[in-house]
Amino acid sequence: MAEQAGEAVPPAQRSSWTSFLKSIASVSGDLSSMTCPPFILSPVSLTEFPAYWCEHPELFAAIADQNTEEQRTLAVVKWFISTLKGQYTSRNESMGSEKKPLNPVLGELFYGKWPDINGRGETQLLVEQVSHHPPITAYAIENKSKGVKLVGHNAQKTSFSGGSIIVKQLGHATLTVKLQSGDVAEYLITLPRLRIDGLWYGAPYIELSESSSIISKSYVCSIDYKGKGYFSGKTHSFKATLNPAPGLGGTLGSHVIEGTWHTTSKFTSGPKTGMEFHNVTGPKEEVTAIGGQTSGEMGEFETRELWKLVAKGIREGDFDMASREKSKIENDQRQRRKDEMAIGTKWPLKHFDHVDADPTYERLGKLGKISPATEDTYLFKENWPPIA
């Protein structure tokens, strides 16, 4: 039987969903500012999304335990692939379909941690919304006892094509590892493009497309993403090819890894052929949200305090309350920007400084021949809050 438009949409919302589909189909530019029907809204702000980078904190910590550059790079790739399920399929599992997150306000903050278990060390998370137009989220994740740190930023440009929403992810992340020798290993991480399918049916889901890279001074890993009908013929398929960086061929090993990023994968070429690479079919470990104030409380700009009434309305199906409280926040933000413009000031960022070019991105990007050749970034000020 053919699927009907909006079949997965609550009956009371179907007319608004049909109107929404017509409106996005008629827009030729960026879709980020469009208003979604209430049933498709998430009670979670986009500011919380960087927590998905570390829902397997043991894999993040294990990067520091490797003895060679080859082992360390494979550990970085394993950790990265293991983050994709949480980043791109977890909302389908918990909410029934992909939901549009709350659009963060400028200066919005989120702090969290994963505790030390079995000697892996505590891992801290810090997120700040560093721009509202366009929306840009900067984050830092660090396990100080292991010497592993991830700093990055993310933005999106969205468009509509062929019945799907196409999301071009902008930004990048840099993972650093303090080595026993005193040196610091660096890994540049770029982001895949997203395709949001299932719109006609009213049950959106994310599929990754095109490719992303993980690049160090010794290795270049290209990760290709395909949906059903490619590689294994399954959704969420990927193929990672790890080769020595230019000039290092013959001195380091090569590997090919294939599978589905939301379940399992294995080595399909190289010295480990046939061995399992990653497995995320078990439980994940969600972040523990904490307050960034000296008292341990959450401040007015911390995500869960800022959006608590909006989130309550969405979770309880009281969309009138959610809309009302959301409008209050948005109107307050508009007034703040008007006041700043009137006196010639800008909102001061708390944890990050913007720079026009990232030398690490440029240096490592050349090895992987990635585009663009240069990109701006947000430098972390290393000013962690007094987290208990």
CSV table of C-alpha atoms in Angstrom, one decimal:
chain,number,residue,atom,x,y,z
A,1,MET,CA,0.0,0.0,0.0
A,2,ALA,CA,1.4,3.4,-0.9
A,3,GLU,CA,2.2,5.8,1.9
A,4,GLN,CA,-0.1,8.7,2.3
A,5,ALA,CA,1.2,12.2,2.9
A,6,GLY,CA,1.6,12.8,6.6
A,7,GLU,CA,0.5,9.3,7.5
A,8,ALA,CA,2.8,9.3,10.6
A,9,VAL,CA,1.6,12.8,11.7
A,10,PRO,CA,-1.0,13.2,14.4
A,11,PRO,CA,-4.4,13.8,12.7
A,12,ALA,CA,-4.8,17.3,14.3
A,13,GLN,CA,-1.4,18.3,12.8
A,14,ARG,CA,-1.7,16.9,9.3
A,15,SER,CA,-2.9,20.1,7.6
A,16,SER,CA,-0.1,22.1,9.2
A,17,TRP,CA,2.4,19.4,8.1
A,18,THR,CA,1.1,19.5,4.5
A,19,SER,CA,1.5,23.3,4.5
A,20,PHE,CA,5.0,23.0,6.0
A,21,LEU,CA,6.0,20.6,3.2
A,22,LYS,CA,4.7,23.1,0.6
A,23,SER,CA,6.5,26.0,2.1
A,24,ILE,CA,9.9,24.3,2.3
A,25,ALA,CA,9.5,23.1,-1.3
A,26,SER,CA,9.0,26.7,-2.4
A,27,VAL,CA,12.1,28.1,-0.6
A,28,SER,CA,15.2,28.3,-2.7
A,29,GLY,CA,17.6,29.5,0.1
A,30,ASP,CA,18.5,28.4,3.6
A,31,LEU,CA,15.7,26.7,5.7
A,32,SER,CA,17.2,27.2,9.1
A,33,SER,CA,14.8,30.0,10.2
A,34,MET,CA,11.6,28.3,9.2
A,35,THR,CA,9.0,27.5,11.8
A,36,CYS,CA,8.1,23.8,12.1
A,37,PRO,CA,4.7,22.4,13.1
A,38,PRO,CA,4.7,21.8,16.9
A,39,PHE,CA,4.6,18.0,16.8
A,40,ILE,CA,8.0,17.9,15.1
A,41,LEU,CA,9.7,20.1,17.7
A,42,SER,CA,12.3,18.6,20.1
A,43,PRO,CA,12.3,19.7,23.8
A,44,VAL,CA,16.1,19.8,23.6
A,45,SER,CA,18.2,22.7,22.4
A,46,LEU,CA,20.9,22.3,19.8
A,47,THR,CA,23.4,23.4,22.4
A,48,GLU,CA,23.1,19.9,24.0
A,49,PHE,CA,24.1,18.1,20.8
A,50,PRO,CA,27.9,18.2,21.3
A,51,ALA,CA,27.3,15.7,24.2
A,52,TYR,CA,26.8,13.1,21.5
A,53,TRP,CA,30.6,13.2,20.8
A,54,CYS,CA,31.2,11.4,24.0
A,55,GLU,CA,28.5,9.0,24.8
A,56,HIS,CA,31.2,6.3,24.7
A,57,PRO,CA,33.7,8.1,27.1
A,58,GLU,CA,35.7,4.9,27.4
A,59,LEU,CA,36.6,5.0,23.7
A,60,PHE,CA,37.5,8.7,24.0
A,61,ALA,CA,39.8,7.9,26.9
A,62,ALA,CA,41.3,4.9,25.2
A,63,ILE,CA,42.8,7.0,22.4
A,64,ALA,CA,45.5,8.1,24.9
A,65,ASP,CA,46.4,4.4,25.8
A,66,GLN,CA,47.7,3.5,22.3
A,67,ASN,CA,51.4,3.1,21.8
A,68,THR,CA,51.8,3.8,18.1
A,69,GLU,CA,50.5,6.4,15.7
A,70,GLU,CA,48.8,3.7,13.7
A,71,GLN,CA,47.0,2.3,16.8
A,72,ARG,CA,46.1,5.8,18.0
A,73,THR,CA,44.7,6.8,14.6
A,74,LEU,CA,42.6,3.7,14.5
A,75,ALA,CA,41.4,4.5,18.0
A,76,VAL,CA,40.4,8.0,16.9
A,77,VAL,CA,38.5,6.6,13.9
A,78,LYS,CA,36.8,4.0,16.1
A,79,TRP,CA,35.7,6.6,18.6
A,80,PHE,CA,34.4,8.9,15.8
A,81,ILE,CA,32.4,6.2,14.1
A,82,SER,CA,30.9,5.2,17.5
A,83,THR,CA,29.6,8.8,18.0
A,84,LEU,CA,27.5,8.7,14.8
A,85,LYS,CA,24.6,6.6,16.2
A,86,GLY,CA,24.0,9.0,19.0
A,87,GLN,CA,24.4,12.1,16.8
A,88,TYR,CA,22.1,11.0,14.0
A,89,THR,CA,19.7,8.1,15.0
A,90,SER,CA,19.1,8.4,18.7
A,91,ARG,CA,16.2,10.8,18.4
A,92,ASN,CA,14.4,8.3,16.1
A,93,GLU,CA,14.8,5.7,18.8
A,94,SER,CA,13.6,7.9,21.7
A,95,MET,CA,11.0,10.1,20.0
A,96,GLY,CA,9.8,8.1,17.1
A,97,SER,CA,11.3,10.3,14.4
A,98,GLU,CA,13.9,13.1,13.9
A,99,LYS,CA,12.8,16.3,15.7
A,100,LYS,CA,13.8,19.9,15.1
A,101,PRO,CA,15.9,21.0,18.1
A,102,LEU,CA,15.3,24.3,19.8
A,103,ASN,CA,17.3,27.1,18.1
A,104,PRO,CA,19.9,28.3,20.7
A,105,VAL,CA,20.2,31.9,21.7
A,106,LEU,CA,23.5,33.8,21.5
A,107,GLY,CA,25.5,33.1,24.6
A,108,GLU,CA,23.5,30.0,25.6
A,109,LEU,CA,25.6,27.5,27.7
A,110,PHE,CA,25.6,23.9,28.5
A,111,TYR,CA,28.0,22.1,30.9
A,112,GLY,CA,28.2,18.4,31.7
A,113,LYS,CA,30.5,15.5,32.6
A,114,TRP,CA,31.0,11.8,32.5
A,115,PRO,CA,32.4,10.3,35.7
A,116,ASP,CA,35.6,8.4,36.2
A,117,ILE,CA,34.8,4.7,35.9
A,118,ASN,CA,37.5,1.9,36.0
A,119,GLY,CA,40.3,4.5,35.9
A,120,ARG,CA,39.3,6.0,32.5
A,121,GLY,CA,39.3,9.5,34.1
A,122,GLU,CA,36.5,12.1,34.3
A,123,THR,CA,35.5,13.8,31.0
A,124,GLN,CA,34.1,17.3,31.0
A,125,LEU,CA,31.9,19.1,28.4
A,126,LEU,CA,31.4,22.8,27.7
A,127,VAL,CA,29.2,24.2,25.0
A,128,GLU,CA,28.6,27.9,24.0
A,129,GLN,CA,26.4,29.3,21.3
A,130,VAL,CA,28.8,31.7,19.8
A,131,SER,CA,26.6,33.0,17.0
A,132,HIS,CA,22.8,33.2,16.4
A,133,HIS,CA,22.8,34.5,12.8
A,134,PRO,CA,24.1,32.2,11.5
A,135,PRO,CA,23.7,29.7,14.3
A,136,ILE,CA,27.1,28.4,15.3
A,137,THR,CA,27.8,26.2,18.3
A,138,ALA,CA,31.3,25.8,19.8
A,139,TYR,CA,32.3,23.1,22.2
A,140,ALA,CA,35.2,21.6,24.2
A,141,ILE,CA,35.4,18.0,25.6
A,142,GLU,CA,38.3,17.1,27.8
A,143,ASN,CA,39.6,14.2,29.8
A,144,LYS,CA,42.4,15.9,31.7
A,145,SER,CA,43.8,12.8,33.3
A,146,LYS,CA,44.3,11.1,29.9
A,147,GLY,CA,45.4,14.3,28.1
A,148,VAL,CA,42.7,14.0,25.4
A,149,LYS,CA,40.8,17.1,24.3
A,150,LEU,CA,38.3,17.9,21.5
A,151,VAL,CA,37.6,21.5,20.5
A,152,GLY,CA,35.3,22.4,17.6
A,153,HIS,CA,32.4,24.3,16.2
A,154,ASN,CA,29.5,23.4,14.0
A,155,ALA,CA,27.0,25.3,11.8
A,156,GLN,CA,24.5,24.2,9.2
A,157,LYS,CA,23.2,25.4,5.8
A,158,THR,CA,20.0,23.7,4.9
A,159,SER,CA,18.1,23.4,1.5
A,160,PHE,CA,15.4,21.3,0.0
A,161,SER,CA,16.1,18.9,-2.9
A,162,GLY,CA,14.3,15.9,-4.4
A,163,GLY,CA,11.9,15.6,-1.5
A,164,SER,CA,14.6,15.7,1.2
A,165,ILE,CA,16.2,18.4,3.4
A,166,ILE,CA,19.9,18.6,2.7
A,167,VAL,CA,22.1,19.8,5.5
A,168,LYS,CA,25.6,21.0,4.8
A,169,GLN,CA,27.5,20.9,8.1
A,170,LEU,CA,30.0,23.7,8.4
A,171,GLY,CA,32.9,23.8,10.8
A,172,HIS,CA,35.4,21.2,12.1
A,173,ALA,CA,36.9,19.8,15.2
A,174,THR,CA,40.5,19.2,16.4
A,175,LEU,CA,41.3,16.3,18.7
A,176,THR,CA,44.6,16.5,20.6
A,177,VAL,CA,46.5,13.9,22.7
A,178,LYS,CA,49.3,14.7,25.0
A,179,LEU,CA,51.9,12.0,24.5
A,180,GLN,CA,54.4,10.7,27.1
A,181,SER,CA,57.2,12.1,25.0
A,182,GLY,CA,55.8,15.6,25.6
A,183,ASP,CA,54.6,16.0,22.1
A,184,VAL,CA,51.0,16.6,21.1
A,185,ALA,CA,49.3,14.5,18.5
A,186,GLU,CA,46.7,16.4,16.4
A,187,TYR,CA,43.7,15.0,14.4
A,188,LEU,CA,41.6,17.2,12.2
A,189,ILE,CA,38.0,16.0,11.9
A,190,THR,CA,35.6,17.2,9.3
A,191,LEU,CA,31.8,16.6,9.2
A,192,PRO,CA,29.6,14.7,6.8
A,193,ARG,CA,26.6,16.1,4.9
A,194,LEU,CA,23.2,15.1,6.1
A,195,ARG,CA,20.0,14.2,4.2
A,196,ILE,CA,16.7,14.2,6.0
A,197,ASP,CA,14.3,11.8,4.4
A,198,GLY,CA,10.9,10.6,5.4
A,199,LEU,CA,9.3,14.0,5.1
A,200,TRP,CA,6.4,12.9,2.9
A,201,TYR,CA,5.4,10.3,5.4
A,202,GLY,CA,5.8,12.7,8.4
A,203,ALA,CA,8.5,10.6,10.1
A,204,PRO,CA,11.8,12.3,9.3
A,205,TYR,CA,15.1,10.4,9.7
A,206,ILE,CA,18.7,11.3,8.9
A,207,GLU,CA,21.0,9.6,6.4
A,208,LEU,CA,24.6,10.6,6.1
A,209,SER,CA,26.0,11.3,2.6
A,210,GLU,CA,29.2,12.2,0.8
A,211,SER,CA,32.3,12.0,3.0
A,212,SER,CA,34.3,13.3,5.9
A,213,SER,CA,37.9,13.1,6.9
A,214,ILE,CA,40.1,12.4,9.9
A,215,ILE,CA,43.7,13.6,9.3
A,216,SER,CA,46.9,13.6,11.3
A,217,LYS,CA,50.5,14.2,10.2
A,218,SER,CA,50.9,10.5,9.6
A,219,TYR,CA,47.5,9.3,8.3
A,220,VAL,CA,44.6,10.4,6.2
A,221,CYS,CA,41.3,8.6,6.7
A,222,SER,CA,38.5,9.2,4.2
A,223,ILE,CA,35.0,8.0,5.4
A,224,ASP,CA,32.4,7.6,2.7
A,225,TYR,CA,28.7,7.4,3.6
A,226,LYS,CA,25.9,5.7,1.7
A,227,GLY,CA,22.3,4.8,2.3
A,228,LYS,CA,20.4,1.7,1.2
A,229,GLY,CA,21.6,0.1,-2.0
A,230,TYR,CA,25.3,1.0,-1.7
A,231,PHE,CA,28.2,-1.1,-0.2
A,232,SER,CA,26.3,-3.5,2.0
A,233,GLY,CA,22.9,-2.6,0.7
A,234,LYS,CA,21.8,-1.3,4.1
A,235,THR,CA,20.9,2.1,5.5
A,236,HIS,CA,23.6,4.0,7.4
A,237,SER,CA,26.5,2.2,5.6
A,238,PHE,CA,30.0,3.6,5.6
A,239,LYS,CA,33.4,2.7,4.2
A,240,ALA,CA,36.6,4.1,5.9
A,241,THR,CA,39.9,4.0,4.1
A,242,LEU,CA,43.0,4.7,6.2
A,243,ASN,CA,46.2,5.4,4.3
A,244,PRO,CA,49.6,6.8,5.3
A,245,ALA,CA,49.9,10.6,4.7
A,246,PRO,CA,51.7,11.7,1.5
A,247,GLY,CA,55.4,10.8,1.7
A,248,LEU,CA,54.9,8.0,4.3
A,249,GLY,CA,53.8,5.2,2.0
A,250,GLY,CA,55.6,1.9,2.6
A,251,THR,CA,56.4,2.8,6.2
A,252,LEU,CA,52.9,2.6,7.7
A,253,GLY,CA,50.0,0.2,7.2
A,254,SER,CA,46.7,0.8,5.3
A,255,HIS,CA,43.3,-0.3,6.4
A,256,VAL,CA,39.7,-0.5,5.0
A,257,ILE,CA,36.7,-0.7,7.3
A,258,GLU,CA,33.1,-1.3,6.3
A,259,GLY,CA,29.8,-1.7,8.0
A,260,THR,CA,26.9,0.3,9.3
A,261,TRP,CA,27.8,3.1,11.6
A,262,HIS,CA,24.7,2.6,13.9
A,263,THR,CA,25.5,-1.0,14.6
A,264,THR,CA,28.8,-2.8,13.8
A,265,SER,CA,31.7,-2.8,11.3
A,266,LYS,CA,34.8,-4.8,10.5
A,267,PHE,CA,38.2,-4.6,8.7
A,268,THR,CA,37.8,-5.6,5.1
A,269,SER,CA,41.4,-5.0,3.9
A,270,GLY,CA,44.7,-4.8,5.6
A,271,PRO,CA,46.5,-6.8,8.3
A,272,LYS,CA,43.3,-7.0,10.5
A,273,THR,CA,41.0,-8.2,7.8
A,274,GLY,CA,37.9,-9.9,9.2
A,275,MET,CA,38.3,-8.5,12.7
A,276,GLU,CA,35.5,-6.5,14.3
A,277,PHE,CA,36.2,-2.7,14.3
A,278,HIS,CA,33.4,-1.1,16.2
A,279,ASN,CA,30.2,-2.2,17.9
A,280,VAL,CA,27.6,0.3,19.3
A,281,THR,CA,24.7,-2.2,19.8
A,282,GLY,CA,25.1,-2.0,23.5
A,283,PRO,CA,24.1,0.9,25.9
A,284,LYS,CA,25.4,4.4,25.6
A,285,GLU,CA,26.3,6.7,28.5
A,286,GLU,CA,24.5,10.0,28.5
A,287,VAL,CA,26.1,13.1,29.9
A,288,THR,CA,25.3,14.3,33.4
A,289,ALA,CA,24.2,18.0,33.1
A,290,ILE,CA,25.7,20.3,35.7
A,291,GLY,CA,25.4,23.9,36.7
A,292,GLY,CA,28.2,26.3,35.7
A,293,GLN,CA,27.7,28.7,38.7
A,294,THR,CA,30.1,28.7,41.6
A,295,SER,CA,27.1,27.4,43.7
A,296,GLY,CA,26.6,24.5,41.3
A,297,GLU,CA,23.3,26.0,40.2
A,298,MET,CA,22.4,26.7,36.5
A,299,GLY,CA,22.5,30.3,35.4
A,300,GLU,CA,19.8,32.0,33.4
A,301,PHE,CA,21.6,31.3,30.1
A,302,GLU,CA,22.3,27.7,30.7
A,303,THR,CA,20.3,25.5,28.3
A,304,ARG,CA,18.0,23.5,30.7
A,305,GLU,CA,17.2,26.6,32.8
A,306,LEU,CA,16.6,28.8,29.8
A,307,TRP,CA,14.3,26.4,28.0
A,308,LYS,CA,12.7,24.6,30.9
A,309,LEU,CA,9.1,25.9,30.4
A,310,VAL,CA,9.3,25.4,26.6
A,311,ALA,CA,10.6,21.9,27.0
A,312,LYS,CA,7.9,21.2,29.6
A,313,GLY,CA,5.2,22.3,27.2
A,314,ILE,CA,6.5,20.2,24.3
A,315,ARG,CA,6.9,17.0,26.5
A,316,GLU,CA,3.4,17.4,27.9
A,317,GLY,CA,1.8,18.3,24.5
A,318,ASP,CA,0.9,21.8,25.7
A,319,PHE,CA,2.1,23.5,22.5
A,320,ASP,CA,0.3,26.8,23.4
A,321,MET,CA,2.5,27.1,26.5
A,322,ALA,CA,5.6,26.0,24.6
A,323,SER,CA,4.9,28.7,21.9
A,324,ARG,CA,4.2,31.4,24.5
A,325,GLU,CA,7.4,30.7,26.5
A,326,LYS,CA,9.4,30.4,23.3
A,327,SER,CA,8.2,33.8,22.1
A,328,LYS,CA,9.2,35.4,25.4
A,329,ILE,CA,12.8,34.2,25.0
A,330,GLU,CA,12.9,35.2,21.3
A,331,ASN,CA,11.5,38.7,22.1
A,332,ASP,CA,14.0,39.2,24.9
A,333,GLN,CA,16.8,38.3,22.5
A,334,ARG,CA,15.6,40.7,19.9
A,335,GLN,CA,15.5,43.5,22.5
A,336,ARG,CA,19.0,42.7,23.7
A,337,ARG,CA,20.4,42.9,20.2
A,338,LYS,CA,18.6,46.3,19.7
A,339,ASP,CA,20.0,47.6,22.9
A,340,GLU,CA,23.6,46.5,22.0
A,341,MET,CA,23.3,48.1,18.6
A,342,ALA,CA,22.1,51.3,20.1
A,343,ILE,CA,25.2,51.7,22.3
A,344,GLY,CA,27.6,50.1,19.8
A,345,THR,CA,28.5,47.0,21.7
A,346,LYS,CA,28.5,43.2,21.0
A,347,TRP,CA,27.6,40.3,23.2
A,348,PRO,CA,30.9,39.1,24.7
A,349,LEU,CA,31.7,35.4,24.3
A,350,LYS,CA,32.5,33.7,27.6
A,351,HIS,CA,34.6,30.6,26.6
A,352,PHE,CA,35.8,31.1,23.0
A,353,ASP,CA,37.6,33.6,20.8
A,354,HIS,CA,36.8,33.8,17.1
A,355,VAL,CA,39.8,33.8,14.7
A,356,ASP,CA,39.5,34.1,10.9
A,357,ALA,CA,41.9,31.2,10.0
A,358,ASP,CA,42.9,28.0,11.8
A,359,PRO,CA,46.5,27.0,11.1
A,360,THR,CA,46.0,23.4,12.2
A,361,TYR,CA,43.1,23.1,9.7
A,362,GLU,CA,45.2,24.5,6.9
A,363,ARG,CA,48.3,22.4,7.7
A,364,LEU,CA,46.5,19.0,8.1
A,365,GLY,CA,43.9,19.8,5.5
A,366,LYS,CA,46.6,20.0,2.8
A,367,LEU,CA,47.5,16.4,3.5
A,368,GLY,CA,43.9,15.3,2.8
A,369,LYS,CA,43.3,17.8,0.0
A,370,ILE,CA,40.1,19.0,1.7
A,371,SER,CA,38.1,21.9,0.6
A,372,PRO,CA,37.9,24.8,1.5
A,373,ALA,CA,41.7,25.2,2.0
A,374,THR,CA,41.1,27.5,5.0
A,375,GLU,CA,38.4,27.9,7.6
A,376,ASP,CA,37.7,30.1,10.6
A,377,THR,CA,37.6,28.7,14.1
A,378,TYR,CA,36.8,29.4,17.7
A,379,LEU,CA,39.7,29.1,20.2
A,380,PHE,CA,38.8,27.7,23.6
A,381,LYS,CA,40.0,30.1,26.4
A,382,GLU,CA,40.6,27.1,28.7
A,383,ASN,CA,38.4,28.7,31.3
A,384,TRP,CA,36.4,25.8,32.6
A,385,PRO,CA,33.7,26.7,35.1
A,386,PRO,CA,34.1,25.7,38.8
A,387,ILE,CA,32.4,22.3,38.2
A,388,ALA,CA,32.0,20.2,41.3
